[in-house]
mmCIF file with all atom_site columns, C-alpha atoms in Angstrom:
data_model
loop_
_atom_site.group_PDB
_atom_site.id
_atom_site.type_symbol
_atom_site.label_atom_id
_atom_site.label_alt_id
_atom_site.label_comp_id
_atom_site.label_asym_id
_atom_site.label_entity_id
_atom_site.label_seq_id
_atom_site.pdbx_PDB_ins_code
_atom_site.Cartn_x
_atom_site.Cartn_y
_atom_site.Cartn_z
_atom_site.occupancy
_atom_site.B_iso_or_equiv
_atom_site.pdbx_formal_charge
_atom_site.auth_seq_id
_atom_site.auth_comp_id
_atom_site.auth_asym_id
_atom_site.auth_atom_id
_atom_site.pdbx_PDB_model_num
ATOM 1   C CA . MET A 1 1   ? 3.723   -38.570 -16.341 1.00 58.00 ? 1   MET A CA 1
ATOM 2   C CA . SER A 1 2   ? 7.459   -37.978 -16.473 1.00 66.00 ? 2   SER A CA 1
ATOM 3   C CA . SER A 1 3   ? 10.116  -40.202 -14.950 1.00 72.00 ? 3   SER A CA 1
ATOM 4   C CA . SER A 1 4   ? 10.851  -37.663 -12.218 1.00 75.00 ? 4   SER A CA 1
ATOM 5   C CA . ASP A 1 5   ? 7.190   -37.559 -11.196 1.00 74.00 ? 5   ASP A CA 1
ATOM 6   C CA . LEU A 1 6   ? 7.065   -41.367 -11.141 1.00 79.00 ? 6   LEU A CA 1
ATOM 7   C CA . ALA A 1 7   ? 10.159  -41.461 -8.935  1.00 83.00 ? 7   ALA A CA 1
ATOM 8   C CA . LEU A 1 8   ? 8.576   -38.928 -6.579  1.00 82.00 ? 8   LEU A CA 1
ATOM 9   C CA . TYR A 1 9   ? 5.390   -40.990 -6.353  1.00 84.00 ? 9   TYR A CA 1
ATOM 10  C CA . GLN A 1 10  ? 7.393   -44.124 -5.515  1.00 86.00 ? 10  GLN A CA 1
ATOM 11  C CA . GLN A 1 11  ? 9.386   -42.180 -2.934  1.00 86.00 ? 11  GLN A CA 1
ATOM 12  C CA . LEU A 1 12  ? 6.183   -40.883 -1.375  1.00 86.00 ? 12  LEU A CA 1
ATOM 13  C CA . SER A 1 13  ? 4.746   -44.401 -1.212  1.00 88.00 ? 13  SER A CA 1
ATOM 14  C CA . SER A 1 14  ? 7.818   -45.707 0.610   1.00 88.00 ? 14  SER A CA 1
ATOM 15  C CA . GLN A 1 15  ? 7.811   -42.696 2.952   1.00 87.00 ? 15  GLN A CA 1
ATOM 16  C CA . LEU A 1 16  ? 4.160   -43.256 3.820   1.00 89.00 ? 16  LEU A CA 1
ATOM 17  C CA . ALA A 1 17  ? 4.902   -46.909 4.577   1.00 90.00 ? 17  ALA A CA 1
ATOM 18  C CA . ALA A 1 18  ? 7.809   -45.841 6.813   1.00 88.00 ? 18  ALA A CA 1
ATOM 19  C CA . LEU A 1 19  ? 5.548   -43.312 8.539   1.00 88.00 ? 19  LEU A CA 1
ATOM 20  C CA . SER A 1 20  ? 2.979   -46.026 9.228   1.00 89.00 ? 20  SER A CA 1
ATOM 21  C CA . ASP A 1 21  ? 5.663   -48.346 10.616  1.00 90.00 ? 21  ASP A CA 1
ATOM 22  C CA . GLU A 1 22  ? 7.057   -45.658 12.911  1.00 87.00 ? 22  GLU A CA 1
ATOM 23  C CA . PHE A 1 23  ? 3.590   -44.879 14.209  1.00 90.00 ? 23  PHE A CA 1
ATOM 24  C CA . SER A 1 24  ? 2.923   -48.579 14.883  1.00 90.00 ? 24  SER A CA 1
ATOM 25  C CA . ASN A 1 25  ? 6.222   -48.909 16.735  1.00 88.00 ? 25  ASN A CA 1
ATOM 26  C CA . LEU A 1 26  ? 5.407   -45.882 18.888  1.00 87.00 ? 26  LEU A CA 1
ATOM 27  C CA . VAL A 1 27  ? 1.934   -47.225 19.714  1.00 89.00 ? 27  VAL A CA 1
ATOM 28  C CA . ARG A 1 28  ? 3.321   -50.657 20.635  1.00 87.00 ? 28  ARG A CA 1
ATOM 29  C CA . ALA A 1 29  ? 6.005   -49.096 22.803  1.00 85.00 ? 29  ALA A CA 1
ATOM 30  C CA . GLY A 1 30  ? 3.451   -46.964 24.644  1.00 81.00 ? 30  GLY A CA 1
ATOM 31  C CA . ALA A 1 31  ? 1.080   -49.913 25.107  1.00 80.00 ? 31  ALA A CA 1
ATOM 32  C CA . GLY A 1 32  ? 3.913   -52.050 26.496  1.00 71.00 ? 32  GLY A CA 1
ATOM 33  C CA . GLY A 1 33  ? 4.697   -49.438 29.123  1.00 60.00 ? 33  GLY A CA 1
ATOM 34  C CA . ASP A 1 34  ? 1.009   -49.217 30.205  1.00 54.00 ? 34  ASP A CA 1
ATOM 35  C CA . GLY A 1 35  ? 0.759   -53.035 30.472  1.00 51.00 ? 35  GLY A CA 1
ATOM 36  C CA . ALA A 1 36  ? 3.811   -53.137 32.671  1.00 50.00 ? 36  ALA A CA 1
ATOM 37  C CA . GLY A 1 37  ? 2.229   -50.674 35.093  1.00 48.00 ? 37  GLY A CA 1
ATOM 38  C CA . GLY A 1 38  ? -0.990  -52.745 35.242  1.00 46.00 ? 38  GLY A CA 1
ATOM 39  C CA . ALA A 1 39  ? 0.926   -55.937 35.916  1.00 46.00 ? 39  ALA A CA 1
ATOM 40  C CA . ALA A 1 40  ? 2.747   -54.277 38.770  1.00 46.00 ? 40  ALA A CA 1
ATOM 41  C CA . GLY A 1 41  ? -0.527  -53.147 40.369  1.00 47.00 ? 41  GLY A CA 1
ATOM 42  C CA . GLY A 1 42  ? -2.083  -56.619 40.066  1.00 47.00 ? 42  GLY A CA 1
ATOM 43  C CA . GLY A 1 43  ? 0.918   -58.301 41.656  1.00 48.00 ? 43  GLY A CA 1
ATOM 44  C CA . GLY A 1 44  ? 0.752   -55.980 44.634  1.00 47.00 ? 44  GLY A CA 1
ATOM 45  C CA . GLY A 1 45  ? -2.909  -56.834 45.264  1.00 46.00 ? 45  GLY A CA 1
ATOM 46  C CA . GLY A 1 46  ? -2.217  -60.563 45.229  1.00 45.00 ? 46  GLY A CA 1
ATOM 47  C CA . GLY A 1 47  ? 0.550   -60.194 47.778  1.00 44.00 ? 47  GLY A CA 1
ATOM 48  C CA . ALA A 1 48  ? -1.883  -58.762 50.344  1.00 41.00 ? 48  ALA A CA 1
ATOM 49  C CA . ASP A 1 49  ? -4.000  -62.025 50.490  1.00 45.00 ? 49  ASP A CA 1
ATOM 50  C CA . GLY A 1 50  ? -1.320  -64.539 51.466  1.00 42.00 ? 50  GLY A CA 1
ATOM 51  C CA . ASP A 1 51  ? 2.059   -66.049 50.934  1.00 46.00 ? 51  ASP A CA 1
ATOM 52  C CA . GLY A 1 52  ? 1.136   -67.490 47.537  1.00 45.00 ? 52  GLY A CA 1
ATOM 53  C CA . GLY A 1 53  ? -0.186  -64.124 46.473  1.00 45.00 ? 53  GLY A CA 1
ATOM 54  C CA . GLY A 1 54  ? 2.994   -62.515 47.675  1.00 44.00 ? 54  GLY A CA 1
ATOM 55  C CA . GLU A 1 55  ? 5.074   -64.757 45.504  1.00 44.00 ? 55  GLU A CA 1
ATOM 56  C CA . GLY A 1 56  ? 2.825   -64.010 42.546  1.00 45.00 ? 56  GLY A CA 1
ATOM 57  C CA . GLY A 1 57  ? 3.134   -60.299 43.303  1.00 46.00 ? 57  GLY A CA 1
ATOM 58  C CA . GLY A 1 58  ? 6.883   -60.596 43.327  1.00 46.00 ? 58  GLY A CA 1
ATOM 59  C CA . GLY A 1 59  ? 6.833   -62.343 39.968  1.00 47.00 ? 59  GLY A CA 1
ATOM 60  C CA . GLY A 1 60  ? 4.582   -59.603 38.553  1.00 47.00 ? 60  GLY A CA 1
ATOM 61  C CA . ALA A 1 61  ? 6.919   -56.941 39.822  1.00 44.00 ? 61  ALA A CA 1
ATOM 62  C CA . ARG A 1 62  ? 9.894   -58.679 38.295  1.00 48.00 ? 62  ARG A CA 1
ATOM 63  C CA . GLY A 1 63  ? 8.002   -58.934 34.958  1.00 48.00 ? 63  GLY A CA 1
ATOM 64  C CA . ALA A 1 64  ? 7.091   -55.239 35.087  1.00 46.00 ? 64  ALA A CA 1
ATOM 65  C CA . GLY A 1 65  ? 10.672  -54.310 35.815  1.00 48.00 ? 65  GLY A CA 1
ATOM 66  C CA . GLY A 1 66  ? 11.809  -56.323 32.826  1.00 48.00 ? 66  GLY A CA 1
ATOM 67  C CA . ARG A 1 67  ? 9.333   -54.541 30.535  1.00 47.00 ? 67  ARG A CA 1
ATOM 68  C CA . ARG A 1 68  ? 10.429  -51.175 31.818  1.00 47.00 ? 68  ARG A CA 1
ATOM 69  C CA . GLN A 1 69  ? 13.988  -52.120 31.038  1.00 49.00 ? 69  GLN A CA 1
ATOM 70  C CA . GLN A 1 70  ? 12.950  -53.152 27.517  1.00 51.00 ? 70  GLN A CA 1
ATOM 71  C CA . VAL A 1 71  ? 10.937  -49.920 26.831  1.00 50.00 ? 71  VAL A CA 1
ATOM 72  C CA . PRO A 1 72  ? 12.678  -46.983 28.568  1.00 63.00 ? 72  PRO A CA 1
ATOM 73  C CA . GLY A 1 73  ? 11.648  -43.339 28.181  1.00 68.00 ? 73  GLY A CA 1
ATOM 74  C CA . GLU A 1 74  ? 14.540  -42.613 25.806  1.00 79.00 ? 74  GLU A CA 1
ATOM 75  C CA . LEU A 1 75  ? 13.190  -45.209 23.377  1.00 83.00 ? 75  LEU A CA 1
ATOM 76  C CA . LEU A 1 76  ? 9.792   -43.476 23.256  1.00 83.00 ? 76  LEU A CA 1
ATOM 77  C CA . GLU A 1 77  ? 11.458  -40.153 22.513  1.00 85.00 ? 77  GLU A CA 1
ATOM 78  C CA . ALA A 1 78  ? 13.546  -41.721 19.762  1.00 87.00 ? 78  ALA A CA 1
ATOM 79  C CA . LEU A 1 79  ? 10.471  -43.307 18.183  1.00 86.00 ? 79  LEU A CA 1
ATOM 80  C CA . THR A 1 80  ? 8.638   -39.973 18.327  1.00 88.00 ? 80  THR A CA 1
ATOM 81  C CA . GLU A 1 81  ? 11.526  -38.199 16.602  1.00 88.00 ? 81  GLU A CA 1
ATOM 82  C CA . LYS A 1 82  ? 11.576  -40.854 13.880  1.00 88.00 ? 82  LYS A CA 1
ATOM 83  C CA . LEU A 1 83  ? 7.833   -40.408 13.373  1.00 88.00 ? 83  LEU A CA 1
ATOM 84  C CA . LEU A 1 84  ? 8.204   -36.639 13.018  1.00 90.00 ? 84  LEU A CA 1
ATOM 85  C CA . ALA A 1 85  ? 11.105  -37.010 10.584  1.00 89.00 ? 85  ALA A CA 1
ATOM 86  C CA . ALA A 1 86  ? 9.073   -39.395 8.422   1.00 88.00 ? 86  ALA A CA 1
ATOM 87  C CA . GLY A 1 87  ? 6.177   -36.910 8.438   1.00 89.00 ? 87  GLY A CA 1
ATOM 88  C CA . HIS A 1 88  ? 8.460   -34.049 7.339   1.00 90.00 ? 88  HIS A CA 1
ATOM 89  C CA . GLN A 1 89  ? 9.819   -36.157 4.494   1.00 89.00 ? 89  GLN A CA 1
ATOM 90  C CA . CYS A 1 90  ? 6.292   -36.922 3.303   1.00 90.00 ? 90  CYS A CA 1
ATOM 91  C CA . VAL A 1 91  ? 5.327   -33.239 3.374   1.00 90.00 ? 91  VAL A CA 1
ATOM 92  C CA . HIS A 1 92  ? 8.456   -32.288 1.409   1.00 90.00 ? 92  HIS A CA 1
ATOM 93  C CA . THR A 1 93  ? 7.750   -34.903 -1.255  1.00 89.00 ? 93  THR A CA 1
ATOM 94  C CA . VAL A 1 94  ? 4.127   -33.781 -1.576  1.00 90.00 ? 94  VAL A CA 1
ATOM 95  C CA . THR A 1 95  ? 5.318   -30.178 -2.028  1.00 88.00 ? 95  THR A CA 1
ATOM 96  C CA . GLN A 1 96  ? 7.645   -31.231 -4.838  1.00 87.00 ? 96  GLN A CA 1
ATOM 97  C CA . LEU A 1 97  ? 4.829   -33.154 -6.545  1.00 85.00 ? 97  LEU A CA 1
ATOM 98  C CA . LYS A 1 98  ? 2.524   -30.149 -6.271  1.00 84.00 ? 98  LYS A CA 1
ATOM 99  C CA . ARG A 1 99  ? 5.123   -27.795 -7.744  1.00 82.00 ? 99  ARG A CA 1
ATOM 100 C CA . GLY A 1 100 ? 5.801   -30.176 -10.594 1.00 79.00 ? 100 GLY A CA 1
ATOM 101 C CA . ALA A 1 101 ? 2.086   -30.545 -11.312 1.00 78.00 ? 101 ALA A CA 1
ATOM 102 C CA . MET A 1 102 ? 1.667   -26.767 -11.457 1.00 75.00 ? 102 MET A CA 1
ATOM 103 C CA . LEU A 1 103 ? 4.625   -26.260 -13.798 1.00 74.00 ? 103 LEU A CA 1
ATOM 104 C CA . SER A 1 104 ? 4.183   -29.295 -16.031 1.00 72.00 ? 104 SER A CA 1
ATOM 105 C CA . ASP A 1 105 ? 0.462   -28.913 -16.672 1.00 70.00 ? 105 ASP A CA 1
ATOM 106 C CA . PHE A 1 106 ? 0.922   -27.669 -20.225 1.00 74.00 ? 106 PHE A CA 1
ATOM 107 C CA . ALA A 1 107 ? -2.759  -27.933 -21.094 1.00 70.00 ? 107 ALA A CA 1
ATOM 108 C CA . SER A 1 108 ? -3.746  -25.548 -18.307 1.00 73.00 ? 108 SER A CA 1
ATOM 109 C CA . LEU A 1 109 ? -0.885  -23.198 -19.159 1.00 74.00 ? 109 LEU A CA 1
ATOM 110 C CA . ILE A 1 110 ? -1.852  -23.097 -22.832 1.00 81.00 ? 110 ILE A CA 1
ATOM 111 C CA . GLY A 1 111 ? -5.492  -22.481 -21.914 1.00 79.00 ? 111 GLY A CA 1
ATOM 112 C CA . ALA A 1 112 ? -4.517  -19.617 -19.625 1.00 80.00 ? 112 ALA A CA 1
ATOM 113 C CA . VAL A 1 113 ? -2.349  -18.078 -22.361 1.00 84.00 ? 113 VAL A CA 1
ATOM 114 C CA . ARG A 1 114 ? -5.177  -18.303 -24.885 1.00 88.00 ? 114 ARG A CA 1
ATOM 115 C CA . ALA A 1 115 ? -7.663  -16.765 -22.473 1.00 89.00 ? 115 ALA A CA 1
ATOM 116 C CA . THR A 1 116 ? -5.284  -13.898 -21.740 1.00 90.00 ? 116 THR A CA 1
ATOM 117 C CA . ARG A 1 117 ? -4.643  -13.323 -25.450 1.00 90.00 ? 117 ARG A CA 1
ATOM 118 C CA . SER A 1 118 ? -8.364  -13.255 -26.253 1.00 91.00 ? 118 SER A CA 1
ATOM 119 C CA . ALA A 1 119 ? -8.971  -10.776 -23.428 1.00 90.00 ? 119 ALA A CA 1
ATOM 120 C CA . LEU A 1 120 ? -6.185  -8.517  -24.728 1.00 90.00 ? 120 LEU A CA 1
ATOM 121 C CA . GLU A 1 121 ? -7.560  -8.702  -28.278 1.00 91.00 ? 121 GLU A CA 1
ATOM 122 C CA . HIS A 1 122 ? -11.013 -7.745  -27.006 1.00 91.00 ? 122 HIS A CA 1
ATOM 123 C CA . GLN A 1 123 ? -9.553  -4.765  -25.157 1.00 89.00 ? 123 GLN A CA 1
ATOM 124 C CA . THR A 1 124 ? -7.644  -3.738  -28.304 1.00 88.00 ? 124 THR A CA 1
ATOM 125 C CA . HIS A 1 125 ? -10.800 -3.817  -30.444 1.00 89.00 ? 125 HIS A CA 1
ATOM 126 C CA . ALA A 1 126 ? -12.696 -1.821  -27.831 1.00 88.00 ? 126 ALA A CA 1
ATOM 127 C CA . ALA A 1 127 ? -9.922  0.805   -27.687 1.00 87.00 ? 127 ALA A CA 1
ATOM 128 C CA . GLN A 1 128 ? -9.855  1.086   -31.476 1.00 86.00 ? 128 GLN A CA 1
ATOM 129 C CA . ALA A 1 129 ? -13.633 1.573   -31.579 1.00 87.00 ? 129 ALA A CA 1
ATOM 130 C CA . GLU A 1 130 ? -13.382 4.303   -28.932 1.00 85.00 ? 130 GLU A CA 1
ATOM 131 C CA . LEU A 1 131 ? -10.628 6.055   -30.905 1.00 83.00 ? 131 LEU A CA 1
ATOM 132 C CA . ALA A 1 132 ? -12.730 5.985   -34.084 1.00 82.00 ? 132 ALA A CA 1
ATOM 133 C CA . ALA A 1 133 ? -15.678 7.469   -32.207 1.00 82.00 ? 133 ALA A CA 1
ATOM 134 C CA . MET A 1 134 ? -13.418 10.175  -30.778 1.00 79.00 ? 134 MET A CA 1
ATOM 135 C CA . ARG A 1 135 ? -12.155 11.033  -34.285 1.00 77.00 ? 135 ARG A CA 1
ATOM 136 C CA . GLN A 1 136 ? -15.697 11.402  -35.565 1.00 80.00 ? 136 GLN A CA 1
ATOM 137 C CA . ALA A 1 137 ? -16.645 13.520  -32.588 1.00 73.00 ? 137 ALA A CA 1
ATOM 138 C CA . GLY A 1 138 ? -13.501 15.592  -33.172 1.00 67.00 ? 138 GLY A CA 1
ATOM 139 C CA . GLY A 1 139 ? -14.581 16.341  -36.750 1.00 65.00 ? 139 GLY A CA 1
ATOM 140 C CA . ARG A 1 140 ? -17.926 17.565  -35.539 1.00 67.00 ? 140 ARG A CA 1
ATOM 141 C CA . GLY A 1 141 ? -16.231 19.402  -32.709 1.00 61.00 ? 141 GLY A CA 1
ATOM 142 C CA . ALA A 1 142 ? -13.931 21.254  -35.115 1.00 62.00 ? 142 ALA A CA 1
ATOM 143 C CA . ARG A 1 143 ? -16.913 22.802  -36.881 1.00 66.00 ? 143 ARG A CA 1
ATOM 144 C CA . GLY A 1 144 ? -18.445 23.677  -33.535 1.00 62.00 ? 144 GLY A CA 1
ATOM 145 C CA . ALA A 1 145 ? -15.142 25.148  -32.366 1.00 66.00 ? 145 ALA A CA 1
ATOM 146 C CA . SER A 1 146 ? -14.919 27.414  -35.419 1.00 70.00 ? 146 SER A CA 1
ATOM 147 C CA . ALA A 1 147 ? -18.424 28.741  -34.731 1.00 69.00 ? 147 ALA A CA 1
ATOM 148 C CA . PHE A 1 148 ? -17.542 29.314  -31.079 1.00 70.00 ? 148 PHE A CA 1
ATOM 149 C CA . CYS A 1 149 ? -14.400 31.221  -32.075 1.00 74.00 ? 149 CYS A CA 1
ATOM 150 C CA . ALA A 1 150 ? -16.469 33.480  -34.326 1.00 74.00 ? 150 ALA A CA 1
ATOM 151 C CA . VAL A 1 151 ? -18.868 34.264  -31.482 1.00 75.00 ? 151 VAL A CA 1
ATOM 152 C CA . LEU A 1 152 ? -15.940 34.893  -29.146 1.00 77.00 ? 152 LEU A CA 1
ATOM 153 C CA . CYS A 1 153 ? -14.403 37.362  -31.599 1.00 80.00 ? 153 CYS A CA 1
ATOM 154 C CA . ASP A 1 154 ? -17.700 39.221  -31.853 1.00 81.00 ? 154 ASP A CA 1
ATOM 155 C CA . VAL A 1 155 ? -17.944 39.467  -28.077 1.00 81.00 ? 155 VAL A CA 1
ATOM 156 C CA . GLN A 1 156 ? -14.376 40.736  -27.869 1.00 81.00 ? 156 GLN A CA 1
ATOM 157 C CA . LEU A 1 157 ? -15.093 43.472  -30.424 1.00 83.00 ? 157 LEU A CA 1
ATOM 158 C CA . LEU A 1 158 ? -18.199 44.526  -28.515 1.00 83.00 ? 158 LEU A CA 1
ATOM 159 C CA . LEU A 1 159 ? -16.212 44.771  -25.291 1.00 82.00 ? 159 LEU A CA 1
ATOM 160 C CA . GLN A 1 160 ? -13.577 46.911  -26.968 1.00 81.00 ? 160 GLN A CA 1
ATOM 161 C CA . GLU A 1 161 ? -16.242 49.273  -28.321 1.00 81.00 ? 161 GLU A CA 1
ATOM 162 C CA . LEU A 1 162 ? -17.887 49.523  -24.902 1.00 79.00 ? 162 LEU A CA 1
ATOM 163 C CA . GLU A 1 163 ? -14.565 50.310  -23.240 1.00 77.00 ? 163 GLU A CA 1
ATOM 164 C CA . ALA A 1 164 ? -13.764 53.033  -25.799 1.00 77.00 ? 164 ALA A CA 1
ATOM 165 C CA . HIS A 1 165 ? -17.218 54.569  -25.361 1.00 74.00 ? 165 HIS A CA 1
ATOM 166 C CA . TYR A 1 166 ? -16.827 54.654  -21.578 1.00 70.00 ? 166 TYR A CA 1
ATOM 167 C CA . TYR A 1 167 ? -13.467 56.406  -21.614 1.00 69.00 ? 167 TYR A CA 1
ATOM 168 C CA . SER A 1 168 ? -14.664 58.965  -24.184 1.00 73.00 ? 168 SER A CA 1
ATOM 169 C CA . SER A 1 169 ? -17.950 59.842  -22.449 1.00 68.00 ? 169 SER A CA 1
ATOM 170 C CA . ARG A 1 170 ? -18.549 62.567  -19.875 1.00 66.00 ? 170 ARG A CA 1
ATOM 171 C CA . HIS A 1 171 ? -19.918 60.084  -17.377 1.00 62.00 ? 171 HIS A CA 1
ATOM 172 C CA . ARG A 1 172 ? -16.495 58.686  -16.786 1.00 63.00 ? 172 ARG A CA 1
ATOM 173 C CA . GLY A 1 173 ? -15.877 61.114  -13.912 1.00 57.00 ? 173 GLY A CA 1
ATOM 174 C CA . PRO A 1 174 ? -12.763 63.170  -12.979 1.00 54.00 ? 174 PRO A CA 1
ATOM 175 C CA . PRO A 1 175 ? -9.511  61.357  -12.458 1.00 53.00 ? 175 PRO A CA 1
ATOM 176 C CA . PRO A 1 176 ? -8.581  60.790  -8.804  1.00 53.00 ? 176 PRO A CA 1
ATOM 177 C CA . PRO A 1 177 ? -6.285  63.462  -7.256  1.00 61.00 ? 177 PRO A CA 1
ATOM 178 C CA . PRO A 1 178 ? -2.644  62.550  -6.800  1.00 62.00 ? 178 PRO A CA 1
ATOM 179 C CA . PRO A 1 179 ? -1.582  61.697  -3.263  1.00 64.00 ? 179 PRO A CA 1
ATOM 180 C CA . ARG A 1 180 ? -0.358  64.692  -1.222  1.00 68.00 ? 180 ARG A CA 1
ATOM 181 C CA . SER A 1 181 ? 3.247   64.485  -0.109  1.00 70.00 ? 181 SER A CA 1
ATOM 182 C CA . GLU A 1 182 ? 4.387   65.141  3.450   1.00 74.00 ? 182 GLU A CA 1
ATOM 183 C CA . ILE A 1 183 ? 6.705   68.011  2.418   1.00 75.00 ? 183 ILE A CA 1
ATOM 184 C CA . THR A 1 184 ? 3.820   69.866  0.799   1.00 75.00 ? 184 THR A CA 1
ATOM 185 C CA . ALA A 1 185 ? 1.738   69.513  3.959   1.00 76.00 ? 185 ALA A CA 1
ATOM 186 C CA . VAL A 1 186 ? 4.568   70.858  6.151   1.00 75.00 ? 186 VAL A CA 1
ATOM 187 C CA . ALA A 1 187 ? 5.102   73.847  3.858   1.00 76.00 ? 187 ALA A CA 1
ATOM 188 C CA . ALA A 1 188 ? 1.392   74.641  3.853   1.00 77.00 ? 188 ALA A CA 1
ATOM 189 C CA . ARG A 1 189 ? 1.270   74.608  7.651   1.00 78.00 ? 189 ARG A CA 1
ATOM 190 C CA . ALA A 1 190 ? 4.342   76.851  7.855   1.00 75.00 ? 190 ALA A CA 1
ATOM 191 C CA . LEU A 1 191 ? 2.830   79.426  5.492   1.00 74.00 ? 191 LEU A CA 1
ATOM 192 C CA . ALA A 1 192 ? -0.454  79.365  7.342   1.00 75.00 ? 192 ALA A CA 1
ATOM 193 C CA . SER A 1 193 ? 1.315   80.037  10.664  1.00 74.00 ? 193 SER A CA 1
ATOM 194 C CA . GLU A 1 194 ? 2.701   83.445  9.460   1.00 64.00 ? 194 GLU A CA 1
ATOM 195 C CA . PRO A 1 195 ? 0.455   86.296  10.748  1.00 59.00 ? 195 PRO A CA 1
ATOM 196 C CA . ASP A 1 196 ? 1.103   88.772  7.897   1.00 56.00 ? 196 ASP A CA 1
ATOM 197 C CA . GLY A 1 197 ? 1.515   86.254  5.182   1.00 51.00 ? 197 GLY A CA 1
ATOM 198 C CA . GLY A 1 198 ? 5.036   87.505  4.428   1.00 52.00 ? 198 GLY A CA 1
ATOM 199 C CA . TRP A 1 199 ? 6.320   84.154  3.411   1.00 52.00 ? 199 TRP A CA 1
ATOM 200 C CA . ALA A 1 200 ? 3.421   83.705  1.075   1.00 51.00 ? 200 ALA A CA 1
ATOM 201 C CA . ALA A 1 201 ? 4.044   87.157  -0.451  1.00 53.00 ? 201 ALA A CA 1
ATOM 202 C CA . ALA A 1 202 ? 7.733   86.447  -0.812  1.00 54.00 ? 202 ALA A CA 1
ATOM 203 C CA . ALA A 1 203 ? 7.018   83.142  -2.438  1.00 54.00 ? 203 ALA A CA 1
ATOM 204 C CA . ALA A 1 204 ? 4.531   84.805  -4.786  1.00 53.00 ? 204 ALA A CA 1
ATOM 205 C CA . ALA A 1 205 ? 6.793   87.830  -5.638  1.00 54.00 ? 205 ALA A CA 1
ATOM 206 C CA . PRO A 1 206 ? 8.752   87.751  -8.911  1.00 54.00 ? 206 PRO A CA 1
ATOM 207 C CA . PRO A 1 207 ? 12.535  87.548  -8.770  1.00 53.00 ? 207 PRO A CA 1
ATOM 208 C CA . ALA A 1 208 ? 14.537  90.810  -8.704  1.00 51.00 ? 208 ALA A CA 1
ATOM 209 C CA . ALA A 1 209 ? 16.277  92.240  -11.744 1.00 50.00 ? 209 ALA A CA 1
ATOM 210 C CA . GLY A 1 210 ? 19.836  91.161  -12.307 1.00 49.00 ? 210 GLY A CA 1
ATOM 211 C CA . GLY A 1 211 ? 19.324  87.729  -10.945 1.00 48.00 ? 211 GLY A CA 1
ATOM 212 C CA . GLY A 1 212 ? 19.319  88.850  -7.325  1.00 49.00 ? 212 GLY A CA 1
ATOM 213 C CA . LEU A 1 213 ? 17.278  87.371  -4.610  1.00 51.00 ? 213 LEU A CA 1
ATOM 214 C CA . ALA A 1 214 ? 13.836  88.644  -3.843  1.00 52.00 ? 214 ALA A CA 1
ATOM 215 C CA . PRO A 1 215 ? 13.564  91.095  -0.898  1.00 55.00 ? 215 PRO A CA 1
ATOM 216 C CA . GLN A 1 216 ? 13.034  89.393  2.392   1.00 56.00 ? 216 GLN A CA 1
ATOM 217 C CA . PRO A 1 217 ? 10.064  90.376  4.525   1.00 53.00 ? 217 PRO A CA 1
ATOM 218 C CA . PRO A 1 218 ? 10.758  92.372  7.699   1.00 53.00 ? 218 PRO A CA 1
ATOM 219 C CA . LEU A 1 219 ? 11.109  90.446  10.938  1.00 51.00 ? 219 LEU A CA 1
#
């Protein structure tokens, strides 16, 4: 145990003694106030029987008043505050002792470090074993991958041959017609609307000699 811990233990012992004293003072002060009230009640009862009882009751009342003057309410509050302060000091000292015990326990700290190091070493060995197994599996996988690539190349060649055979066969079917433009549709309707087909004949006639225009159909 270090000197600081020993000083804290001595301080805690003195604080506990002070806490006990403050509690005893508070209990005595509270008991004195209750006794004063009882004495006052007893004196009042004696006064109801006769003159002698009345004098005794007066003496009891005077004694109760004196005790109340000795133990006022402010004194009880002050004793309670002192008790609470002593309790807080004890709690603070115990907290310091606990923190020091946690930080100065070298045996526990060394044991925790060793346990952590052994766990990390075990994890390292396990990871190395897994890596070695993965390397071995990778060697076997490389041979398997080469065989798979050969099969894939064969399949690709077969697909290319099938595609070439399809496009060169007569079962391929005719190519789809090109989409018809709107201008072509309008021109076809205009030619179909002519009764004598003059526009169609003019369109089909060859151009005139000398680069002239073709003869126009009669209106």
